[in-house]
């Protein structure tokens, strides 16, 4: 661990101990003390609290070591659940997960659209109630609700778009308190890219000691960082704003005021615009409108990956889409190469709805870029993979925050 557990709050310590159990599968109190740096007495107290809350169970005894049997601990498999909600322009995704992050139930609903946050919160509360009503759970079995919200979003023309100033409005609204009161459950709110990283860590068998980045693509790019066991949020909790990493100092202007940002060069809007500059834009009926962006980006990605069986006579359309997606993927690879080299990461996971259609194209490109030029080549390969959680990565990750 990079930071001794004794400098953390009780909740952080419990979360870190749960992480050690999760990554260890089964583990003894003695091993937990060794790995956490806490005293045996402290570990016993933390473990007792986690046992009392039903988060851990004792599971038989390990081998004799030094003449003393060790009771082993593992995550509870039932009786304890959490709700995750991913809030996005395209869709609201609800999941009910067990302690291992396995999705027990899920529901999808229309996204934010033009709704102001206060309306979205009302819909989210209703959605959570409907998800839980379909299950035979008692309230005590539900640890709480985690909500993944977008980070920095394109503000658009002032006053023209309900999504403008979204992150600020969530804060002003006091989302945790408002939703918590509506549901009668503890609610935690996290950025979607951080949630996705937490989900990968919890479910994706990532070792507790790994330093990894989770690239989350939805409206734009976000980067969740987990460095040797700790989530990195930065000084003002805005770490991971990789969409505005400048890749071309004199490049295309970005809405953030800078030029040549990853988002301006390679984000969904840029990919759609690139295809619209060719005859393929008309073939696919692209409009380039903000409201249709997620749908049109998915259309381009599907054509690029040839999922929708573009007819032989439309090879040019497929080729234009493929070129646009591959250009985007090269920029993503370049950005991630710098991040891998600066932070000495050993793993990159691509997650989020933006990778649903052409994820393998992006993963191949990032892998090629990182393998070819990473400064880690001498010390070991950097693993690049697509999330196995698909559209649920942020929702599952948000849910796991409710267990901590
Ligand atoms: Zn920018």
GROMACS .gro file of C-alpha atoms and ligand atoms in nm:
model
  405
    1UNK     CA    1   0.000   0.000   0.000
    2UNK     CA    2   0.126   0.350  -0.074
    3UNK     CA    3  -0.025   0.507   0.237
    4UNK     CA    4  -0.031   0.344   0.581
    5UNK     CA    5  -0.388   0.250   0.667
    6UNK     CA    6  -0.353   0.406   1.010
    7UNK     CA    7  -0.359   0.755   0.854
    8UNK     CA    8  -0.700   0.690   0.696
    9UNK     CA    9  -1.054   0.745   0.822
   10UNK     CA   10  -1.248   0.445   0.956
   11UNK     CA   11  -1.453   0.423   0.634
   12UNK     CA   12  -1.140   0.438   0.419
   13UNK     CA   13  -0.975   0.170   0.632
   14UNK     CA   14  -1.277  -0.057   0.600
   15UNK     CA   15  -1.281   0.001   0.225
   16UNK     CA   16  -0.911  -0.080   0.197
   17UNK     CA   17  -0.949  -0.398   0.403
   18UNK     CA   18  -1.240  -0.506   0.182
   19UNK     CA   19  -1.016  -0.445  -0.120
   20UNK     CA   20  -0.750  -0.673   0.026
   21UNK     CA   21  -1.006  -0.946   0.089
   22UNK     CA   22  -1.150  -0.903  -0.260
   23UNK     CA   23  -0.815  -0.928  -0.434
   24UNK     CA   24  -0.701  -1.211  -0.208
   25UNK     CA   25  -1.015  -1.422  -0.246
   26UNK     CA   26  -0.975  -1.581   0.095
   27UNK     CA   27  -0.739  -1.435   0.352
   28UNK     CA   28  -0.660  -1.456   0.723
   29UNK     CA   29  -0.650  -1.173   0.975
   30UNK     CA   30  -0.273  -1.224   1.009
   31UNK     CA   31  -0.226  -1.178   0.633
   32UNK     CA   32  -0.451  -0.872   0.641
   33UNK     CA   33  -0.233  -0.722   0.916
   34UNK     CA   34   0.083  -0.797   0.717
   35UNK     CA   35  -0.053  -0.648   0.396
   36UNK     CA   36  -0.220  -0.343   0.549
   37UNK     CA   37   0.044  -0.239   0.801
   38UNK     CA   38  -0.221  -0.231   1.077
   39UNK     CA   39  -0.171  -0.406   1.409
   40UNK     CA   40  -0.341  -0.739   1.470
   41UNK     CA   41  -0.572  -0.576   1.724
   42UNK     CA   42  -0.675  -0.304   1.478
   43UNK     CA   43  -0.742  -0.558   1.205
   44UNK     CA   44  -0.951  -0.763   1.445
   45UNK     CA   45  -1.165  -0.458   1.524
   46UNK     CA   46  -1.212  -0.367   1.156
   47UNK     CA   47  -1.291  -0.728   1.062
   48UNK     CA   48  -1.545  -0.754   1.345
   49UNK     CA   49  -1.727  -0.444   1.215
   50UNK     CA   50  -1.729  -0.587   0.861
   51UNK     CA   51  -1.853  -0.925   0.989
   52UNK     CA   52  -2.126  -0.754   1.193
   53UNK     CA   53  -2.238  -0.562   0.883
   54UNK     CA   54  -2.254  -0.881   0.679
   55UNK     CA   55  -1.984  -0.771   0.435
   56UNK     CA   56  -1.741  -1.051   0.528
   57UNK     CA   57  -1.796  -1.411   0.630
   58UNK     CA   58  -1.565  -1.654   0.802
   59UNK     CA   59  -1.492  -1.957   0.589
   60UNK     CA   60  -1.325  -2.246   0.763
   61UNK     CA   61  -0.965  -2.251   0.869
   62UNK     CA   62  -0.636  -2.235   0.688
   63UNK     CA   63  -0.330  -2.454   0.722
   64UNK     CA   64  -0.152  -2.480   1.050
   65UNK     CA   65   0.116  -2.214   1.065
   66UNK     CA   66   0.336  -2.184   1.369
   67UNK     CA   67   0.106  -2.419   1.556
   68UNK     CA   68  -0.199  -2.197   1.523
   69UNK     CA   69  -0.493  -2.236   1.289
   70UNK     CA   70  -0.606  -1.924   1.107
   71UNK     CA   71  -0.970  -1.852   1.041
   72UNK     CA   72  -1.009  -1.741   0.682
   73UNK     CA   73  -1.227  -1.456   0.562
   74UNK     CA   74  -1.399  -1.389   0.231
   75UNK     CA   75  -1.657  -1.153   0.087
   76UNK     CA   76  -2.015  -1.244   0.164
   77UNK     CA   77  -2.196  -1.392  -0.136
   78UNK     CA   78  -2.553  -1.310  -0.045
   79UNK     CA   79  -2.768  -1.101   0.177
   80UNK     CA   80  -2.587  -0.782   0.091
   81UNK     CA   81  -2.653  -0.575  -0.220
   82UNK     CA   82  -2.600  -0.225  -0.356
   83UNK     CA   83  -2.761  -0.020  -0.629
   84UNK     CA   84  -2.558   0.157  -0.896
   85UNK     CA   85  -2.695   0.425  -1.125
   86UNK     CA   86  -2.510   0.560  -1.425
   87UNK     CA   87  -2.644   0.896  -1.540
   88UNK     CA   88  -2.572   0.977  -1.901
   89UNK     CA   89  -2.721   1.176  -2.186
   90UNK     CA   90  -2.804   0.862  -2.378
   91UNK     CA   91  -2.940   0.647  -2.095
   92UNK     CA   92  -2.987   0.598  -1.725
   93UNK     CA   93  -2.857   0.256  -1.625
   94UNK     CA   94  -2.958   0.091  -1.300
   95UNK     CA   95  -2.793  -0.220  -1.160
   96UNK     CA   96  -2.833  -0.422  -0.844
   97UNK     CA   97  -2.506  -0.594  -0.754
   98UNK     CA   98  -2.395  -0.832  -0.484
   99UNK     CA   99  -2.075  -0.790  -0.286
  100UNK     CA  100  -1.869  -0.945  -0.560
  101UNK     CA  101  -1.998  -0.687  -0.809
  102UNK     CA  102  -2.208  -0.945  -0.994
  103UNK     CA  103  -2.514  -0.786  -1.161
  104UNK     CA  104  -2.825  -0.942  -1.007
  105UNK     CA  105  -3.076  -0.717  -1.186
  106UNK     CA  106  -3.059  -0.428  -1.429
  107UNK     CA  107  -3.287  -0.174  -1.594
  108UNK     CA  108  -3.224   0.087  -1.860
  109UNK     CA  109  -3.421   0.407  -1.908
  110UNK     CA  110  -3.398   0.713  -2.135
  111UNK     CA  111  -3.104   0.942  -2.064
  112UNK     CA  112  -3.082   1.298  -1.936
  113UNK     CA  113  -3.182   1.448  -2.271
  114UNK     CA  114  -3.289   1.805  -2.212
  115UNK     CA  115  -3.410   1.744  -1.856
  116UNK     CA  116  -3.270   1.969  -1.582
  117UNK     CA  117  -3.091   1.784  -1.297
  118UNK     CA  118  -3.383   1.819  -1.058
  119UNK     CA  119  -3.604   1.621  -1.299
  120UNK     CA  120  -3.331   1.363  -1.356
  121UNK     CA  121  -3.301   1.309  -0.981
  122UNK     CA  122  -3.675   1.251  -0.953
  123UNK     CA  123  -3.660   0.999  -1.237
  124UNK     CA  124  -3.354   0.832  -1.084
  125UNK     CA  125  -3.530   0.789  -0.750
  126UNK     CA  126  -3.828   0.633  -0.924
  127UNK     CA  127  -3.599   0.405  -1.124
  128UNK     CA  128  -3.422   0.280  -0.811
  129UNK     CA  129  -3.756   0.210  -0.642
  130UNK     CA  130  -3.874   0.011  -0.944
  131UNK     CA  131  -3.548  -0.185  -0.954
  132UNK     CA  132  -3.580  -0.277  -0.586
  133UNK     CA  133  -3.955  -0.345  -0.606
  134UNK     CA  134  -3.880  -0.623  -0.855
  135UNK     CA  135  -3.661  -0.800  -0.598
  136UNK     CA  136  -3.753  -0.967  -0.276
  137UNK     CA  137  -3.509  -0.779  -0.057
  138UNK     CA  138  -3.547  -0.626   0.283
  139UNK     CA  139  -3.415  -0.274   0.331
  140UNK     CA  140  -3.136  -0.394   0.560
  141UNK     CA  141  -2.990  -0.598   0.275
  142UNK     CA  142  -2.936  -0.289   0.058
  143UNK     CA  143  -2.613  -0.114   0.158
  144UNK     CA  144  -2.691   0.199  -0.039
  145UNK     CA  145  -2.686   0.364  -0.379
  146UNK     CA  146  -2.388   0.483  -0.581
  147UNK     CA  147  -2.446   0.731  -0.863
  148UNK     CA  148  -2.201   0.786  -1.147
  149UNK     CA  149  -2.235   1.130  -1.306
  150UNK     CA  150  -2.054   1.284  -1.602
  151UNK     CA  151  -1.759   1.508  -1.532
  152UNK     CA  152  -1.685   1.818  -1.735
  153UNK     CA  153  -1.930   1.853  -2.022
  154UNK     CA  154  -1.952   2.075  -2.325
  155UNK     CA  155  -2.150   2.376  -2.199
  156UNK     CA  156  -2.282   2.463  -2.546
  157UNK     CA  157  -2.426   2.807  -2.618
  158UNK     CA  158  -2.529   2.978  -2.290
  159UNK     CA  159  -2.878   2.887  -2.181
  160UNK     CA  160  -2.949   2.675  -2.485
  161UNK     CA  161  -2.909   2.331  -2.343
  162UNK     CA  162  -3.042   2.161  -2.032
  163UNK     CA  163  -2.715   1.973  -2.000
  164UNK     CA  164  -2.508   2.290  -1.965
  165UNK     CA  165  -2.314   2.341  -1.643
  166UNK     CA  166  -2.424   1.990  -1.553
  167UNK     CA  167  -2.149   1.896  -1.309
  168UNK     CA  168  -2.194   2.226  -1.124
  169UNK     CA  169  -2.568   2.181  -1.108
  170UNK     CA  170  -2.536   1.834  -0.958
  171UNK     CA  171  -2.323   1.989  -0.685
  172UNK     CA  172  -2.558   2.283  -0.629
  173UNK     CA  173  -2.849   2.043  -0.608
  174UNK     CA  174  -2.679   1.839  -0.337
  175UNK     CA  175  -2.747   1.517  -0.526
  176UNK     CA  176  -2.642   1.286  -0.241
  177UNK     CA  177  -2.874   1.453   0.011
  178UNK     CA  178  -3.173   1.496  -0.224
  179UNK     CA  179  -3.163   1.144  -0.363
  180UNK     CA  180  -3.081   0.997  -0.021
  181UNK     CA  181  -3.385   1.163   0.130
  182UNK     CA  182  -3.610   1.047  -0.153
  183UNK     CA  183  -3.494   0.686  -0.119
  184UNK     CA  184  -3.419   0.655   0.253
  185UNK     CA  185  -3.082   0.501   0.164
  186UNK     CA  186  -2.726   0.632   0.184
  187UNK     CA  187  -2.620   0.775  -0.151
  188UNK     CA  188  -2.270   0.840  -0.281
  189UNK     CA  189  -2.190   1.031  -0.598
  190UNK     CA  190  -1.879   0.979  -0.806
  191UNK     CA  191  -1.760   1.083  -1.151
  192UNK     CA  192  -1.830   0.822  -1.416
  193UNK     CA  193  -1.465   0.763  -1.506
  194UNK     CA  194  -1.369   0.713  -1.141
  195UNK     CA  195  -1.668   0.480  -1.096
  196UNK     CA  196  -1.559   0.276  -1.398
  197UNK     CA  197  -1.209   0.238  -1.252
  198UNK     CA  198  -1.358   0.126  -0.920
  199UNK     CA  199  -1.578  -0.125  -1.103
  200UNK     CA  200  -1.282  -0.272  -1.290
  201UNK     CA  201  -1.085  -0.298  -0.972
  202UNK     CA  202  -1.367  -0.464  -0.784
  203UNK     CA  203  -1.489  -0.701  -1.054
  204UNK     CA  204  -1.211  -0.722  -1.309
  205UNK     CA  205  -0.964  -0.922  -1.099
  206UNK     CA  206  -0.718  -0.635  -1.091
  207UNK     CA  207  -0.458  -0.698  -0.819
  208UNK     CA  208  -0.475  -0.460  -0.521
  209UNK     CA  209  -0.120  -0.341  -0.588
  210UNK     CA  210  -0.176  -0.263  -0.958
  211UNK     CA  211  -0.136   0.086  -1.100
  212UNK     CA  212  -0.390   0.119  -1.373
  213UNK     CA  213  -0.600   0.362  -1.571
  214UNK     CA  214  -0.955   0.315  -1.689
  215UNK     CA  215  -1.041   0.523  -1.996
  216UNK     CA  216  -1.411   0.594  -1.994
  217UNK     CA  217  -1.574   0.708  -2.317
  218UNK     CA  218  -1.926   0.839  -2.323
  219UNK     CA  219  -1.992   1.205  -2.411
  220UNK     CA  220  -1.618   1.259  -2.396
  221UNK     CA  221  -1.311   1.097  -2.248
  222UNK     CA  222  -1.241   1.056  -1.877
  223UNK     CA  223  -0.958   0.872  -1.705
  224UNK     CA  224  -1.005   0.694  -1.374
  225UNK     CA  225  -0.673   0.630  -1.202
  226UNK     CA  226  -0.598   0.375  -0.935
  227UNK     CA  227  -0.236   0.394  -0.831
  228UNK     CA  228  -0.103   0.112  -0.610
  229UNK     CA  229  -0.433   0.068  -0.431
  230UNK     CA  230  -0.548   0.430  -0.409
  231UNK     CA  231  -0.794   0.612  -0.632
  232UNK     CA  232  -0.628   0.931  -0.750
  233UNK     CA  233  -0.872   1.224  -0.750
  234UNK     CA  234  -0.629   1.516  -0.750
  235UNK     CA  235  -0.618   1.839  -0.548
  236UNK     CA  236  -0.966   1.955  -0.650
  237UNK     CA  237  -1.121   1.617  -0.731
  238UNK     CA  238  -1.103   1.679  -1.106
  239UNK     CA  239  -0.818   1.440  -1.191
  240UNK     CA  240  -0.874   1.236  -1.505
  241UNK     CA  241  -0.988   1.513  -1.738
  242UNK     CA  242  -0.792   1.350  -2.018
  243UNK     CA  243  -1.032   1.480  -2.283
  244UNK     CA  244  -0.860   1.816  -2.258
  245UNK     CA  245  -0.507   1.686  -2.278
  246UNK     CA  246  -0.348   1.885  -2.562
  247UNK     CA  247  -0.210   1.664  -2.837
  248UNK     CA  248  -0.167   1.930  -3.107
  249UNK     CA  249  -0.074   2.277  -2.983
  250UNK     CA  250  -0.201   2.446  -3.298
  251UNK     CA  251  -0.484   2.203  -3.358
  252UNK     CA  252  -0.859   2.232  -3.383
  253UNK     CA  253  -1.019   2.468  -3.130
  254UNK     CA  254  -1.192   2.299  -2.835
  255UNK     CA  255  -1.495   2.427  -2.649
  256UNK     CA  256  -1.281   2.443  -2.332
  257UNK     CA  257  -1.089   2.736  -2.482
  258UNK     CA  258  -0.778   2.538  -2.568
  259UNK     CA  259  -0.668   2.394  -2.902
  260UNK     CA  260  -0.591   2.042  -3.017
  261UNK     CA  261  -0.744   1.866  -2.714
  262UNK     CA  262  -0.802   1.490  -2.732
  263UNK     CA  263  -1.177   1.554  -2.730
  264UNK     CA  264  -1.160   1.807  -3.015
  265UNK     CA  265  -0.947   1.573  -3.224
  266UNK     CA  266  -1.088   1.233  -3.138
  267UNK     CA  267  -1.413   1.264  -2.942
  268UNK     CA  268  -1.747   1.137  -3.074
  269UNK     CA  269  -1.834   1.475  -3.231
  270UNK     CA  270  -1.499   1.485  -3.414
  271UNK     CA  271  -1.544   1.131  -3.546
  272UNK     CA  272  -1.894   1.208  -3.674
  273UNK     CA  273  -1.775   1.535  -3.832
  274UNK     CA  274  -1.493   1.354  -4.010
  275UNK     CA  275  -1.736   1.107  -4.168
  276UNK     CA  276  -1.974   1.389  -4.259
  277UNK     CA  277  -1.696   1.547  -4.464
  278UNK     CA  278  -1.720   1.247  -4.699
  279UNK     CA  279  -2.011   1.107  -4.898
  280UNK     CA  280  -2.058   0.852  -4.620
  281UNK     CA  281  -2.218   1.121  -4.404
  282UNK     CA  282  -2.515   1.138  -4.640
  283UNK     CA  283  -2.528   0.760  -4.684
  284UNK     CA  284  -2.563   0.717  -4.308
  285UNK     CA  285  -2.798   1.014  -4.263
  286UNK     CA  286  -2.566   1.188  -4.016
  287UNK     CA  287  -2.672   1.533  -3.895
  288UNK     CA  288  -2.391   1.624  -3.653
  289UNK     CA  289  -2.645   1.760  -3.405
  290UNK     CA  290  -2.558   1.753  -3.037
  291UNK     CA  291  -2.880   1.573  -2.946
  292UNK     CA  292  -2.807   1.289  -3.191
  293UNK     CA  293  -2.436   1.266  -3.113
  294UNK     CA  294  -2.425   0.941  -2.917
  295UNK     CA  295  -2.651   0.767  -3.168
  296UNK     CA  296  -2.458   0.889  -3.474
  297UNK     CA  297  -2.121   0.804  -3.316
  298UNK     CA  298  -2.252   0.451  -3.252
  299UNK     CA  299  -2.369   0.430  -3.615
  300UNK     CA  300  -2.022   0.525  -3.740
  301UNK     CA  301  -1.851   0.281  -3.503
  302UNK     CA  302  -2.087   0.001  -3.606
  303UNK     CA  303  -2.014   0.062  -3.973
  304UNK     CA  304  -1.639   0.080  -3.901
  305UNK     CA  305  -1.649  -0.251  -3.717
  306UNK     CA  306  -1.879  -0.388  -3.988
  307UNK     CA  307  -2.130  -0.504  -3.731
  308UNK     CA  308  -2.429  -0.402  -3.936
  309UNK     CA  309  -2.324  -0.580  -4.253
  310UNK     CA  310  -2.267  -0.281  -4.477
  311UNK     CA  311  -2.342  -0.411  -4.824
  312UNK     CA  312  -2.060  -0.470  -5.069
  313UNK     CA  313  -2.173  -0.171  -5.274
  314UNK     CA  314  -2.120   0.050  -4.969
  315UNK     CA  315  -1.756  -0.035  -4.905
  316UNK     CA  316  -1.669   0.334  -4.938
  317UNK     CA  317  -1.901   0.413  -4.646
  318UNK     CA  318  -1.743   0.148  -4.432
  319UNK     CA  319  -1.396   0.266  -4.528
  320UNK     CA  320  -1.473   0.630  -4.440
  321UNK     CA  321  -1.608   0.523  -4.102
  322UNK     CA  322  -1.310   0.299  -4.038
  323UNK     CA  323  -1.067   0.578  -4.122
  324UNK     CA  324  -1.246   0.815  -3.886
  325UNK     CA  325  -1.251   0.565  -3.600
  326UNK     CA  326  -0.889   0.463  -3.656
  327UNK     CA  327  -0.780   0.827  -3.658
  328UNK     CA  328  -0.960   0.873  -3.327
  329UNK     CA  329  -0.805   0.554  -3.188
  330UNK     CA  330  -0.454   0.670  -3.281
  331UNK     CA  331  -0.504   0.992  -3.086
  332UNK     CA  332  -0.634   0.792  -2.789
  333UNK     CA  333  -0.328   0.568  -2.813
  334UNK     CA  334  -0.095   0.870  -2.824
  335UNK     CA  335  -0.260   1.024  -2.518
  336UNK     CA  336  -0.244   0.699  -2.325
  337UNK     CA  337   0.118   0.639  -2.419
  338UNK     CA  338   0.210   0.967  -2.250
  339UNK     CA  339   0.004   0.879  -1.944
  340UNK     CA  340   0.160   0.531  -1.918
  341UNK     CA  341   0.507   0.680  -1.943
  342UNK     CA  342   0.442   0.958  -1.691
  343UNK     CA  343   0.268   0.743  -1.431
  344UNK     CA  344   0.439   0.408  -1.496
  345UNK     CA  345   0.110   0.220  -1.533
  346UNK     CA  346   0.096  -0.155  -1.581
  347UNK     CA  347  -0.261  -0.181  -1.710
  348UNK     CA  348  -0.514   0.014  -1.918
  349UNK     CA  349  -0.882  -0.074  -1.940
  350UNK     CA  350  -1.117   0.078  -2.198
  351UNK     CA  351  -1.470   0.112  -2.065
  352UNK     CA  352  -1.798   0.287  -2.125
  353UNK     CA  353  -2.072   0.305  -2.387
  354UNK     CA  354  -1.844   0.481  -2.638
  355UNK     CA  355  -1.644   0.160  -2.679
  356UNK     CA  356  -1.950  -0.064  -2.717
  357UNK     CA  357  -1.938  -0.084  -3.097
  358UNK     CA  358  -1.575  -0.039  -3.199
  359UNK     CA  359  -1.397  -0.127  -2.875
  360UNK     CA  360  -1.164  -0.384  -3.037
  361UNK     CA  361  -1.048  -0.125  -3.295
  362UNK     CA  362  -0.962   0.117  -3.015
  363UNK     CA  363  -0.798  -0.153  -2.802
  364UNK     CA  364  -0.581  -0.274  -3.092
  365UNK     CA  365  -0.466   0.079  -3.169
  366UNK     CA  366  -0.387   0.165  -2.808
  367UNK     CA  367  -0.206  -0.167  -2.760
  368UNK     CA  368   0.006  -0.110  -3.071
  369UNK     CA  369   0.098   0.243  -2.966
  370UNK     CA  370   0.181   0.152  -2.608
  371UNK     CA  371   0.372  -0.167  -2.692
  372UNK     CA  372   0.579   0.010  -2.953
  373UNK     CA  373   0.685   0.312  -2.755
  374UNK     CA  374   0.625   0.261  -2.384
  375UNK     CA  375   0.923   0.327  -2.159
  376UNK     CA  376   0.805   0.022  -1.961
  377UNK     CA  377   0.903  -0.213  -2.242
  378UNK     CA  378   1.214  -0.313  -2.048
  379UNK     CA  379   1.030  -0.383  -1.721
  380UNK     CA  380   0.729  -0.570  -1.851
  381UNK     CA  381   0.437  -0.533  -2.087
  382UNK     CA  382   0.147  -0.296  -2.030
  383UNK     CA  383  -0.182  -0.483  -2.040
  384UNK     CA  384  -0.446  -0.315  -2.258
  385UNK     CA  385  -0.794  -0.463  -2.246
  386UNK     CA  386  -1.161  -0.388  -2.296
  387UNK     CA  387  -1.380  -0.387  -1.989
  388UNK     CA  388  -1.589  -0.700  -1.944
  389UNK     CA  389  -1.861  -0.490  -1.782
  390UNK     CA  390  -1.981  -0.335  -2.108
  391UNK     CA  391  -2.242  -0.065  -2.064
  392UNK     CA  392  -2.256  -0.135  -1.691
  393UNK     CA  393  -1.901  -0.041  -1.593
  394UNK     CA  394  -1.980   0.297  -1.436
  395UNK     CA  395  -2.301   0.175  -1.270
  396UNK     CA  396  -2.131  -0.132  -1.120
  397UNK     CA  397  -1.838   0.079  -1.001
  398UNK     CA  398  -2.072   0.334  -0.845
  399UNK     CA  399  -2.256   0.052  -0.666
  400UNK     CA  400  -1.934  -0.078  -0.511
  401UNK     CA  401  -1.883   0.262  -0.341
  402UNK     CA  402  -2.195   0.190  -0.136
  403UNK     CA  403  -2.024  -0.112   0.023
  404UNK     CA  404  -1.725   0.088   0.146
  405LIG    ZN1  405  -1.052   2.102  -2.457
   0.00000   0.00000   0.00000
